[in-house]
Short mmCIF file of N, CA and C in Angstrom, two decimals:
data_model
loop_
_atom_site.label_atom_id
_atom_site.label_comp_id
_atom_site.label_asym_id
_atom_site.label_seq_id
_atom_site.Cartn_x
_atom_site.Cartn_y
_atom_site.Cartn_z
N UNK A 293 -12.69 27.90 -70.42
CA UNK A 293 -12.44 28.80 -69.32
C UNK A 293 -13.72 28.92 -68.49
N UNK A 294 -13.17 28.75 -67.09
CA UNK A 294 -14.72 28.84 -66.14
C UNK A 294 -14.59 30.29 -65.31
N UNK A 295 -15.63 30.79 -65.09
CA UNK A 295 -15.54 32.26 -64.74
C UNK A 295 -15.97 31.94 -63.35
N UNK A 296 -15.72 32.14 -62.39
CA UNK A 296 -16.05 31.70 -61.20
C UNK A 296 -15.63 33.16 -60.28
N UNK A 297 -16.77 33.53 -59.36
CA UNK A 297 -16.55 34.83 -58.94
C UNK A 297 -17.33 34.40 -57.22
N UNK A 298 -16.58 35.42 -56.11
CA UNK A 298 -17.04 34.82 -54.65
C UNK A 298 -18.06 35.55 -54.82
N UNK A 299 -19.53 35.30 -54.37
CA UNK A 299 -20.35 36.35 -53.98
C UNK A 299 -20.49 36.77 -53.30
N UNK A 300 -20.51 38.48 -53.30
CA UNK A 300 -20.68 39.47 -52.21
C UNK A 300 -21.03 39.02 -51.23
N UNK A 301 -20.03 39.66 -49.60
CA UNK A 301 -20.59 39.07 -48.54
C UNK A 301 -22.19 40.20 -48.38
N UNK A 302 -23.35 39.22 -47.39
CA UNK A 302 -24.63 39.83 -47.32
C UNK A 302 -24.40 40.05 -45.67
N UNK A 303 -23.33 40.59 -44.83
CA UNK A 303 -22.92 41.24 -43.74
C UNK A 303 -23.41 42.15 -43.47
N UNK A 304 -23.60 42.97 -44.13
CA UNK A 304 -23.85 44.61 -44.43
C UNK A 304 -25.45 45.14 -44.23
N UNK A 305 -25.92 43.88 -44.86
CA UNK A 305 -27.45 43.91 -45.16
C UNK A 305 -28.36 43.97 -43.58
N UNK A 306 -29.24 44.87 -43.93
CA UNK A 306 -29.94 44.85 -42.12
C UNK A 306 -31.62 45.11 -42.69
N UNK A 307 -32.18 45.32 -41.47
CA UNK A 307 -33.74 45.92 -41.93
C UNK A 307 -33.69 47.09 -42.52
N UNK A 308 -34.68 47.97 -43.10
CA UNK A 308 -35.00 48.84 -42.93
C UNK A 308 -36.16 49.63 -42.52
N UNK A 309 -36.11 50.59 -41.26
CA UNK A 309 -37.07 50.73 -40.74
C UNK A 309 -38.11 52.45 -41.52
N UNK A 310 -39.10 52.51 -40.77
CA UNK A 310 -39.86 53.51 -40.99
C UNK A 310 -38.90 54.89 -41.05
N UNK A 311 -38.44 54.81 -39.80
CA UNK A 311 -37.27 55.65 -39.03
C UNK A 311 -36.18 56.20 -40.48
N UNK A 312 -35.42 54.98 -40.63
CA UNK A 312 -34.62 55.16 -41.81
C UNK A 312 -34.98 55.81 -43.06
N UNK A 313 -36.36 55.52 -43.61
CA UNK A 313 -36.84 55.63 -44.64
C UNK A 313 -36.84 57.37 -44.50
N UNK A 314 -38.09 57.75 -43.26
CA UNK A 314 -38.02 58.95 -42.85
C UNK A 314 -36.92 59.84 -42.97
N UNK A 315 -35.24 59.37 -42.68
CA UNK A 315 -34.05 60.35 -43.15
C UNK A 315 -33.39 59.97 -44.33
N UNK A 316 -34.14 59.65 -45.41
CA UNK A 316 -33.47 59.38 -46.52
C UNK A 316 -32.37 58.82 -45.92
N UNK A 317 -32.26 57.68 -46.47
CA UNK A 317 -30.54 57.19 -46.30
C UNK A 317 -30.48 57.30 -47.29
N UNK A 318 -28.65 56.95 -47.60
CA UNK A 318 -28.18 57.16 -48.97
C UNK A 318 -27.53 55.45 -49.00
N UNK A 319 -27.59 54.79 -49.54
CA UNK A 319 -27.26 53.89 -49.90
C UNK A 319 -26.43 53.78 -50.83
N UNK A 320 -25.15 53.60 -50.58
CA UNK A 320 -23.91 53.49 -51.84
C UNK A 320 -24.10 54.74 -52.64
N UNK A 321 -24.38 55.73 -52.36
CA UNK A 321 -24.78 56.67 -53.39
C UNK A 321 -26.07 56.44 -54.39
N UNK A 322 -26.61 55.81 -54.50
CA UNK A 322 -27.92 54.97 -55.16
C UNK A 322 -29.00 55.97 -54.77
N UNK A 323 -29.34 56.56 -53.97
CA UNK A 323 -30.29 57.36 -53.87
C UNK A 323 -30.36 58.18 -54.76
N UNK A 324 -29.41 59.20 -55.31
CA UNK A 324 -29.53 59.70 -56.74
C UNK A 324 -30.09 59.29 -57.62
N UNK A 325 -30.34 57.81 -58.13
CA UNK A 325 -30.52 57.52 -58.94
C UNK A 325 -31.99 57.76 -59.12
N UNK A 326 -32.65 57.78 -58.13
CA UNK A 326 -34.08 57.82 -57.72
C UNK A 326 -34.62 59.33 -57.23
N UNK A 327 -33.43 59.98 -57.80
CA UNK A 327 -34.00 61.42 -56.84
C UNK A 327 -35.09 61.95 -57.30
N UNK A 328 -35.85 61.75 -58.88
CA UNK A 328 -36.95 62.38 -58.98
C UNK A 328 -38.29 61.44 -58.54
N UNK A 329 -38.45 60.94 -57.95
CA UNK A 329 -39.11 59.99 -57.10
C UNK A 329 -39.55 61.11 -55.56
N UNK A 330 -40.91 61.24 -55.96
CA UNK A 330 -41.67 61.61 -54.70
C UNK A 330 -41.58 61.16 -53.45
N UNK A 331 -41.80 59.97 -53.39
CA UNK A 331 -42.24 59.17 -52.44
C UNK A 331 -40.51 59.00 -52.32
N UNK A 332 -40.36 59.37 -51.17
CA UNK A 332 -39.07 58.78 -50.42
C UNK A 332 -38.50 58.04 -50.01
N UNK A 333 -39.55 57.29 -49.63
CA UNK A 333 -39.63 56.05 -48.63
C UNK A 333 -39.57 55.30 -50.05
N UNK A 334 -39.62 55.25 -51.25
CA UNK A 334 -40.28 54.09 -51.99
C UNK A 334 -38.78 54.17 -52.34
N UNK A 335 -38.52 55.45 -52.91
CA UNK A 335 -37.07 56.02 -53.88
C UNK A 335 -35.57 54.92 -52.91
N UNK A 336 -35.80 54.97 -51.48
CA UNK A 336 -35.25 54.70 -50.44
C UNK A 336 -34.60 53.00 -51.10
N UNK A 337 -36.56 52.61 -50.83
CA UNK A 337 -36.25 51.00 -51.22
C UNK A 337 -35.97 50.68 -52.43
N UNK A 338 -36.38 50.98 -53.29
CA UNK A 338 -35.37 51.07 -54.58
C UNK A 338 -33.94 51.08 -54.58
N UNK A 339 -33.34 51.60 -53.71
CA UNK A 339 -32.23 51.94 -53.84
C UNK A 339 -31.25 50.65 -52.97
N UNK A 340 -32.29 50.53 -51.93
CA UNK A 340 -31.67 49.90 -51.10
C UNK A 340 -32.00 48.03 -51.67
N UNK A 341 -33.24 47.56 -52.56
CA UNK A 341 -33.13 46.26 -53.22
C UNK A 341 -31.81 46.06 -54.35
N UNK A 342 -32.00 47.24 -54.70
CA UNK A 342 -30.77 47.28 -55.82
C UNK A 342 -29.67 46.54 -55.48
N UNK A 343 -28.84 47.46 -54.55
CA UNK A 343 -27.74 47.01 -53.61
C UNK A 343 -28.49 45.32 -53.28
N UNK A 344 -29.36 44.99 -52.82
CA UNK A 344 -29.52 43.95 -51.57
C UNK A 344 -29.93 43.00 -53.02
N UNK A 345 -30.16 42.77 -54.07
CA UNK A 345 -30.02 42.55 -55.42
C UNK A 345 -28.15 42.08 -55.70
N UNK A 346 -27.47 43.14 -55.67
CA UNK A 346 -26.12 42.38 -55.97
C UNK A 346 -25.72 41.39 -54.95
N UNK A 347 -26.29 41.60 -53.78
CA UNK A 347 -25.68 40.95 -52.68
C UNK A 347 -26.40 39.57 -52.12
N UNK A 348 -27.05 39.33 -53.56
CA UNK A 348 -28.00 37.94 -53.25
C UNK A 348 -28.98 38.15 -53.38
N UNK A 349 -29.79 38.83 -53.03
CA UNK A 349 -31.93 39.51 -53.03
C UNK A 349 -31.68 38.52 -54.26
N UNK A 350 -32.93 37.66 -54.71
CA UNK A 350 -33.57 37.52 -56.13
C UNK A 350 -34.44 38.73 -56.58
N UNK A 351 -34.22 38.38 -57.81
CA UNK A 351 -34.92 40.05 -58.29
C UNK A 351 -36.44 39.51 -57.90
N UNK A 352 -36.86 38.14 -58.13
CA UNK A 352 -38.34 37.73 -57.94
C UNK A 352 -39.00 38.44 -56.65
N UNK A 353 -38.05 38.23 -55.78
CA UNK A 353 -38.46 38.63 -54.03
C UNK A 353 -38.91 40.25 -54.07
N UNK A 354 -38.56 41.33 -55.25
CA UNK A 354 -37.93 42.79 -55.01
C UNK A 354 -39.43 42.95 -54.68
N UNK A 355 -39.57 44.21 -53.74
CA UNK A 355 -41.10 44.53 -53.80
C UNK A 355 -40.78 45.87 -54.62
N UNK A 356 -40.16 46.37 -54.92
CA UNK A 356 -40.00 47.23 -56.38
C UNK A 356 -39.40 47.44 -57.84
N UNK A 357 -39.68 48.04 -58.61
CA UNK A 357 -39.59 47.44 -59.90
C UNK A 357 -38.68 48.46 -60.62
N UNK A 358 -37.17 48.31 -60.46
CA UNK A 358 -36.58 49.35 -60.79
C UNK A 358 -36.94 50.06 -61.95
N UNK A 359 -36.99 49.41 -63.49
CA UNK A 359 -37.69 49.82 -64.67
C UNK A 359 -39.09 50.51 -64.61
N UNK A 360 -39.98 49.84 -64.09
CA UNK A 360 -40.45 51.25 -63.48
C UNK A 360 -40.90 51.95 -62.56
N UNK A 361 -39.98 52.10 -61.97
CA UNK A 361 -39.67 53.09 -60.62
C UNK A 361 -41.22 52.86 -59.74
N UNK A 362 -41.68 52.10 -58.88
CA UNK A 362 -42.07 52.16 -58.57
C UNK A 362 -42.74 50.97 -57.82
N UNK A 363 -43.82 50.77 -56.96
CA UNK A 363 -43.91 49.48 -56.31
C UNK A 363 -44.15 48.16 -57.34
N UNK A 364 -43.63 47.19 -57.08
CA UNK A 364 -44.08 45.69 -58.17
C UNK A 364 -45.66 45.69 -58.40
N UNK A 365 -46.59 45.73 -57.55
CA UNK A 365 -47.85 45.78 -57.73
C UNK A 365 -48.46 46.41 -58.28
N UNK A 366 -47.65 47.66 -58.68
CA UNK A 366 -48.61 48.89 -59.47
C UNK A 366 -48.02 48.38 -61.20
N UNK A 367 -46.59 47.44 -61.38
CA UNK A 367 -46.51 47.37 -63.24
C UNK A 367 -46.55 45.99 -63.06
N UNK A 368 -47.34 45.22 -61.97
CA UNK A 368 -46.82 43.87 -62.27
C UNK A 368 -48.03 43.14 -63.91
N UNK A 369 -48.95 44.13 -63.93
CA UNK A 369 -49.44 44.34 -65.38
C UNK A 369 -48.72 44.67 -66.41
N UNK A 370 -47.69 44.86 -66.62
CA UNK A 370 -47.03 45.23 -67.88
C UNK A 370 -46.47 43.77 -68.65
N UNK A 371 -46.81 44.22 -69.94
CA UNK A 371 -45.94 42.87 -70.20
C UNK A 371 -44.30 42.53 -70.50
N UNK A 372 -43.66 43.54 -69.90
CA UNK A 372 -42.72 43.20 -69.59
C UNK A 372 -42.42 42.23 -68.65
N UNK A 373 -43.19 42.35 -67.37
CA UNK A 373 -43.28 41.46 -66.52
C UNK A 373 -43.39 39.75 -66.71
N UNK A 374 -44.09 39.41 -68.35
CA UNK A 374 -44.07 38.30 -68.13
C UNK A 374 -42.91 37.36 -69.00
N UNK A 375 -42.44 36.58 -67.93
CA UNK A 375 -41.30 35.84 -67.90
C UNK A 375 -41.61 34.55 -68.70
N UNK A 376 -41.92 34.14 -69.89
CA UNK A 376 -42.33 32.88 -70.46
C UNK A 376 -41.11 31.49 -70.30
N UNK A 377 -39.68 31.93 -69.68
CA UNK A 377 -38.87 30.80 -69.99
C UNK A 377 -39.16 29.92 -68.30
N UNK A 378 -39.37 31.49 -67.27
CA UNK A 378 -39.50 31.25 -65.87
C UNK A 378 -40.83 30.66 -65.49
N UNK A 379 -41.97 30.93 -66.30
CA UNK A 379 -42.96 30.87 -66.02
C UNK A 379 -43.88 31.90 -64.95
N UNK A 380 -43.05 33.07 -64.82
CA UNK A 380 -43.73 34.03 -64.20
C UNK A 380 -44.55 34.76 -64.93
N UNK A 381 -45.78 35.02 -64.54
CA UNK A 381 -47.06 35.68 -65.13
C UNK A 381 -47.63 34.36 -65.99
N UNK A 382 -47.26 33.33 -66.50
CA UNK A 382 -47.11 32.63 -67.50
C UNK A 382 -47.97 31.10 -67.49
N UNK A 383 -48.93 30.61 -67.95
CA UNK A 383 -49.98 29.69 -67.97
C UNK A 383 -49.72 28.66 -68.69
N UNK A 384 -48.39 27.82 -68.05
CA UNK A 384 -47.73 26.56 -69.34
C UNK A 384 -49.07 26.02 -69.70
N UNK A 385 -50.33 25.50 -68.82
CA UNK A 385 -51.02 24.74 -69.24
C UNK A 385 -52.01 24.98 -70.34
N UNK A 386 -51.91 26.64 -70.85
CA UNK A 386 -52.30 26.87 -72.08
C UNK A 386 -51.74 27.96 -73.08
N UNK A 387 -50.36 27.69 -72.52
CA UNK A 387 -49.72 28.73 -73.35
C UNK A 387 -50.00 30.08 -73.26
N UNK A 388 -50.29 30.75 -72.18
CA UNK A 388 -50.90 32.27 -72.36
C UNK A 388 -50.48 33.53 -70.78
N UNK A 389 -50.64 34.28 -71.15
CA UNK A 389 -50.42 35.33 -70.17
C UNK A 389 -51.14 35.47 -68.92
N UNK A 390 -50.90 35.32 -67.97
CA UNK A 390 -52.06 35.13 -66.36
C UNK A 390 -52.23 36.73 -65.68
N UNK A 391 -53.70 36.70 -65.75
CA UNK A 391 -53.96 38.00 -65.28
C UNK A 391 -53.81 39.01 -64.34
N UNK A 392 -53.24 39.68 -63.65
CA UNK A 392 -53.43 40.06 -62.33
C UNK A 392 -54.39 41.31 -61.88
N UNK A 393 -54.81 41.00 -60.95
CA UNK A 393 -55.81 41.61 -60.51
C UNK A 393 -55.37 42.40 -58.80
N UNK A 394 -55.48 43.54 -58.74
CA UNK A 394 -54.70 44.48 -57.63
C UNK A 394 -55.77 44.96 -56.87
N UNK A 395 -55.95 45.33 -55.90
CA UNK A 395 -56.91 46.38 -55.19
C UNK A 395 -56.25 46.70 -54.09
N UNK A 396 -56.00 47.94 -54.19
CA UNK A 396 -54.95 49.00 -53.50
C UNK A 396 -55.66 49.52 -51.96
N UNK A 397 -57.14 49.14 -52.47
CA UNK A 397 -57.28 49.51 -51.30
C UNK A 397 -57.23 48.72 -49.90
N UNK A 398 -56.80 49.80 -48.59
CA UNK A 398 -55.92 48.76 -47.66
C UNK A 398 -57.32 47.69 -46.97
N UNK A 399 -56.68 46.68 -46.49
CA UNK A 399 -55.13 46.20 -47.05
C UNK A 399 -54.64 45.63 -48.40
N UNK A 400 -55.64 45.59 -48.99
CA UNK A 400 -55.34 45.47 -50.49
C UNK A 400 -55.17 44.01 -50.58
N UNK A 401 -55.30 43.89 -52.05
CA UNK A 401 -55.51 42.24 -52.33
C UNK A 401 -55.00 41.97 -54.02
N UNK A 402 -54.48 40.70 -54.01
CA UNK A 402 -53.88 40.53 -55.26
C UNK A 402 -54.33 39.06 -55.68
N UNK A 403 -54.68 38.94 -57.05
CA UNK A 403 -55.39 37.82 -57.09
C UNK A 403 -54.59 37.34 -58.69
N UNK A 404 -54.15 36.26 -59.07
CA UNK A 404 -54.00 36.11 -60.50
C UNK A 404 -54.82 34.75 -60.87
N UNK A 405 -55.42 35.14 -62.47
CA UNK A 405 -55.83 34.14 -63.17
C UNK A 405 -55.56 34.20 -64.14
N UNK A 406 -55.75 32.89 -65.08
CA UNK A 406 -55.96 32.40 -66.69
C UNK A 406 -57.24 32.42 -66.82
N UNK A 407 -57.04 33.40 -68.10
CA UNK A 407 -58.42 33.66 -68.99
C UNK A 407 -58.63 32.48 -69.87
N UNK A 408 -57.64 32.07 -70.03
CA UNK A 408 -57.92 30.37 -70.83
C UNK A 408 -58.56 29.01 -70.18
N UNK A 409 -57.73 29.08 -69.64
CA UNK A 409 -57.94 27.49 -68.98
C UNK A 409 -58.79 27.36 -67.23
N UNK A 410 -58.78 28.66 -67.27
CA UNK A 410 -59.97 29.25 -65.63
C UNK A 410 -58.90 28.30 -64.31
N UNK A 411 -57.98 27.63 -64.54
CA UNK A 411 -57.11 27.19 -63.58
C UNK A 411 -56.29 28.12 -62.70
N UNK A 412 -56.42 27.96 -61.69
CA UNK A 412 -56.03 29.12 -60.71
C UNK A 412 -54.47 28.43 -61.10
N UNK A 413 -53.42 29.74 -61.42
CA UNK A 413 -51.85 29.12 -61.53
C UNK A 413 -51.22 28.94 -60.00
N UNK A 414 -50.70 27.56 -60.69
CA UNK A 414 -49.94 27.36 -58.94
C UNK A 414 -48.87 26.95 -59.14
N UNK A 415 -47.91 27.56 -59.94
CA UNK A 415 -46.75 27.55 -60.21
C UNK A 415 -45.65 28.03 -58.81
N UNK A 416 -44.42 27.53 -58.54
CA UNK A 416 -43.86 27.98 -58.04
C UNK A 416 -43.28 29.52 -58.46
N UNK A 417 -43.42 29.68 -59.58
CA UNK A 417 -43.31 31.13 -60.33
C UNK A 417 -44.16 32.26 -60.31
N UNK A 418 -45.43 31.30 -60.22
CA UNK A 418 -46.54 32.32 -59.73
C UNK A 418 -46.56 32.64 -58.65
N UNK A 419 -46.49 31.55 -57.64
CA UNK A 419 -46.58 32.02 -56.66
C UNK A 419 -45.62 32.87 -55.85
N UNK A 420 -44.40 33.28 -56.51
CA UNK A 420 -43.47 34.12 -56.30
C UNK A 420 -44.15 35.61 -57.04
N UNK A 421 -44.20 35.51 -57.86
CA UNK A 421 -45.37 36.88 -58.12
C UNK A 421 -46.46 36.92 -57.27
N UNK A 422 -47.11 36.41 -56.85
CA UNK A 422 -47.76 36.53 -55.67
C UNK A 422 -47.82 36.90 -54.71
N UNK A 423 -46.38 36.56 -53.68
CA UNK A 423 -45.94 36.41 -53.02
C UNK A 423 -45.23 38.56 -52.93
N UNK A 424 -44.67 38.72 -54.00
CA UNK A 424 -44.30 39.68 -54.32
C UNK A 424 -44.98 41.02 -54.04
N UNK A 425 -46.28 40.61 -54.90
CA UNK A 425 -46.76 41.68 -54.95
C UNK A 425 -47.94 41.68 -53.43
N UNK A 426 -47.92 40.78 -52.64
CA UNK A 426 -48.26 41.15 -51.45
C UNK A 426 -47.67 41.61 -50.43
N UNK A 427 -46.59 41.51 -50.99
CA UNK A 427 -45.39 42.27 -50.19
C UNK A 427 -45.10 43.76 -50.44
N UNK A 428 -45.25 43.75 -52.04
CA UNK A 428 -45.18 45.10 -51.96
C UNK A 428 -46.40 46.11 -51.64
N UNK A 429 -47.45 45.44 -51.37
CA UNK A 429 -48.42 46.33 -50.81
C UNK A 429 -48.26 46.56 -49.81
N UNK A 430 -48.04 45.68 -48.68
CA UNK A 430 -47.64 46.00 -47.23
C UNK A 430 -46.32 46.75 -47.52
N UNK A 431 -45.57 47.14 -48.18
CA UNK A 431 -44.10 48.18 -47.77
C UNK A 431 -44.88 49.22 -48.37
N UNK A 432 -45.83 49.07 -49.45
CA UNK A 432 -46.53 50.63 -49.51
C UNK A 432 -47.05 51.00 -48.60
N UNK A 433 -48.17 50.64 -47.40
CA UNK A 433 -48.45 51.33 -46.82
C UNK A 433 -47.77 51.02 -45.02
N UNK A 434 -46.83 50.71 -45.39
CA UNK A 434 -45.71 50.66 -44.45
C UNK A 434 -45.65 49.66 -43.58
N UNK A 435 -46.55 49.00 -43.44
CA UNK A 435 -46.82 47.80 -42.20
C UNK A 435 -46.36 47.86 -40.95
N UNK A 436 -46.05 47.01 -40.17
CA UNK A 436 -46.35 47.11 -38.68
C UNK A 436 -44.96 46.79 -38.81
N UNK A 437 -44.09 45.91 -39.17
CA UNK A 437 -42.78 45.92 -39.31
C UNK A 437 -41.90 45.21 -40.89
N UNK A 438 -41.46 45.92 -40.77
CA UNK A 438 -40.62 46.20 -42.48
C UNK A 438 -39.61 44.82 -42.52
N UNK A 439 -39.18 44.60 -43.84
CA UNK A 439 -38.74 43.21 -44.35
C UNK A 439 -37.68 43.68 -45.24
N UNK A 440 -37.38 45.04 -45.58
CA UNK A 440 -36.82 44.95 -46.94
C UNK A 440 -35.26 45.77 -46.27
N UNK A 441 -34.49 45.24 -47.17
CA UNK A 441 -33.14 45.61 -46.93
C UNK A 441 -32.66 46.51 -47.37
N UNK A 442 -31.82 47.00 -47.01
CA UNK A 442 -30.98 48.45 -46.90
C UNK A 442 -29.42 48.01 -46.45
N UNK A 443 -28.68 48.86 -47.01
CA UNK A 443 -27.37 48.37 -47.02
C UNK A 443 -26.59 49.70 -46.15
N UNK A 444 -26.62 49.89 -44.85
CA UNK A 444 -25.77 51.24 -44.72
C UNK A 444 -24.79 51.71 -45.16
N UNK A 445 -24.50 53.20 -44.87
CA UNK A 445 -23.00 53.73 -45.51
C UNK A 445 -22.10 53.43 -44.31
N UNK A 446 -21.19 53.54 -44.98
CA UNK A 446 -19.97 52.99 -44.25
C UNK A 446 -19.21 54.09 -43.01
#
């Protein structure tokens, strides 16, 4: 038996701006889920990758980290984060965990290495963590124009 399912149309999906963030949207009801979340604007995009997540987003792309609530750049240190089958966080060329290195302050900078093999990783996996978490620094401090999706109510 083959399970074969259409995927969600991504119609729906638009920017989301400063503006938006500013009136809480509610996204599918998803904003609840995030209601003890300070930051509004963050609780917002959370809510709104989630949704933009079923509707195609790769979770790699998310600039937030639903598990833990908060921007990718601030747990992309956890080792939950590292993906050994994907090779995200992950140093095939010596078997080991790749470091990341954050500085928040703006505009902030993200750097990863291996403590083993001193080879800067240039994985297509890495560089999606990379990629990530420079993204989510610019939606932290809001940037000049926004990238991340939001799904309006109907």
């Amino acid at each position: 038996m083959v399970l074969r399912a259409t995927p969600p149309s991504r119609a729906r999906l638009r920017l989301v701006s400063s503006e938006d963030a500013r009136t809480t949207p509610r996204v599918g009801g998803r904003l609840d889920r995030y209601g003890e979340i300070a930051d509004r604007r963050l609780a917002a995009i959370l809510a709104a990758e989630d949704v933009a997540e079923e509707h195609g987003l790769s979770a790699h792309a998310r600039t937030t980290c639903y598990v833990h609530r908060c921007w990718v750049h601030q747990c992309v240190s956890d080792p939950l984060h590292v993906l050994v089958v994907t090779g995200h966080r992950w140093c095939r060329r010596c078997d080991r965990t790749i470091d990341v290195e954050i500085d928040e302050t703006f505009p902030g900078s993200v750097e990863l290495y291996c403590d083993g093999c001193g080879v800067p990783p240039a994985t297509v996996a890495n560089r999606e963590v990379l990629f990530a978490c420079r993204t989510s620094l610019m939606a932290m401090y809001g940037g000049e124009v926004s990238t991340l999706y939001v799904v309006p109510d109907s």
